[in-house]
């Protein structure tokens, strides 16, 4: 059997020959001749065989070593894209054999979701196949200091509220041309993964803030459950932010952030002290800009409206229930006539606030 490098080169050669034939008939605005059609089918059959051999080699490598992860990921993406083009998609998850695509793609989508949405990234995630019941403490309770022989009196759960997180389906679909995947398979799949992740991340972030337990939405989210700190008028004053920060339990402040939309961020950026210096400060963490006001980091999110600003330690305040990783499924036949491929990404999840002590909302109260 040829080694992996030779197989990858052979696959690229076959793809270039097939694309050259497609470009020729497209330029000449005609269909394949009988001879060209036969030649194209022969190339396609040969490409399927090469992809099959690469799959076998990749599975063997994944079992034997975890090294060279980036190169392995790129090769898997390229081979999967090539398989989509010729309709040869087979599972490469060497652990569960559960998905219709390489597990690296599902993992890549989840990773990109966490990069896109800090809210989803920081929320506590629990994997549960069915409904998940969570007891939420309404008020902080304490243990008791007892005498040496004093009896401990049990307390019931009347101070708790039960929330049931359900399996709420979240999904999206992209349609991509086969030409894109054939010309640049790795970049094409990276683009697809990024787009799928962005759509899912935006939806999950929106529901974490705005869920109201109605049809088509998550369980009650931050805006429905978090305590409100009142402010006057429609603008934002530095005293409003100071009041918001001092209202939350200090133990949650080290990892707390201010969440607001871009319009409110622009307002905060214009707040000045008595000497004309802005309260907003700017840092660079890694390669990303980070803004702070009164020592608290700011995250801009379009999930919030102009009416609210949220201060919260998301890791302590929010729990996200997930049934499984993101499932990515190709639709090969539905769009075949138009030279396209559909890619579906979906999962089952839900979210709610489990600790209202770790979150506050700044809002004008009429």
Steps between C-alpha positions, in 0.01 A plus 500: 500500500626852418598719795279785615700773326473320166127449551445870578693598188300253292175636638603856412600392148162333442313802636690733268422281199130491590486876558678562170234298316220689678660838424534410132134412444390798707709737289369345179145493644433141404446159657752218522544293188453125542877451512550784751220369720659155505839653581353713781325199655826305487682782681219519755520126569875521538466798735256306719752217528778742598278667761420157641871424537567837664215439744649164598842657548359792703304268730813294562703812579235632737508176695879491519589862578362836600796695362497751218139592581483802271631313198272205571199732533577671170535166323171378646321816390645479149412134464148552633446788255626285213265223611205739498573600142487143371232384743736275696448590865574250773538531872849551642414524870717220632343508845121502467433437131197722561524791259482529124811719486848502657474581872764771451240708311247487785773584751619787280149650487470488881845658541410781261170557686693552822735743324209697353283515814669556835158450660471145364867437577477607865163342583512175695418211264333177607455203266171319562306281253153583633336774703713642780341623824695768685422630849557874517552655844275802544689638799846436638483263796762415759598210719459536877747506784388228742574376845689172534185292548247736344278342236531618140156590373442422133365763265265428214542622144239775527775754444581348162336534161516219245584573137480230233738539206361328190632382165446804280617447145732762352609467139609679184587411142745636243507427128842509330613437143705193420743724312597681821574173676689359202717809443588557866375213716671592827412871482150411381437280803656756735260762358202267537592413858542868587161591352319212671668585832412871471132427440474254787701719739285808430182301565624343824626835629168667416303229681726505807408867540145506361353151553144513636398131504249551217479293182811543286712635785718374785395489864494831686823690446688787659255780417209298638663397829782736602433773760461852358698804608299810410641797314350833403425598141618341178869586520778338702683693773816390677298496823266244341791267427647555846164416658474187285847379600453561871163322500647160407664266751874592495601133490372483140671818375848365407357307202199723434456699178275776377289394200345767278419570137707729282277804551539483877873434464529824301323679786736353759801595285396867523481511879767740638624581848542852636831547318363395162659155503282210385402234752542240228845339490649288224723195533627241256474142627669257264417657166151619593400843632336504842305795638437567868302748702541530878725194478235274340549352151243584232358254247299633206205282400212559262286265711414798723290807422568866581282471813728272702858446615588171670770444761566135559736219583365268229693197622322519837165627376413290193478128428471366144371146451621322189396157376810446288757679290391685188381255233610599149322319215549542123209498253652356184197424282259786572714764324687272260320632191628853566858392574466584868517325836297575812663486843279477810625571853273427794493416867257474791554733793343738750619758753389691806625714789590285802647770724337843499754622757763504224312725259330839483312705239522879464167622370278807512195415709184692417 
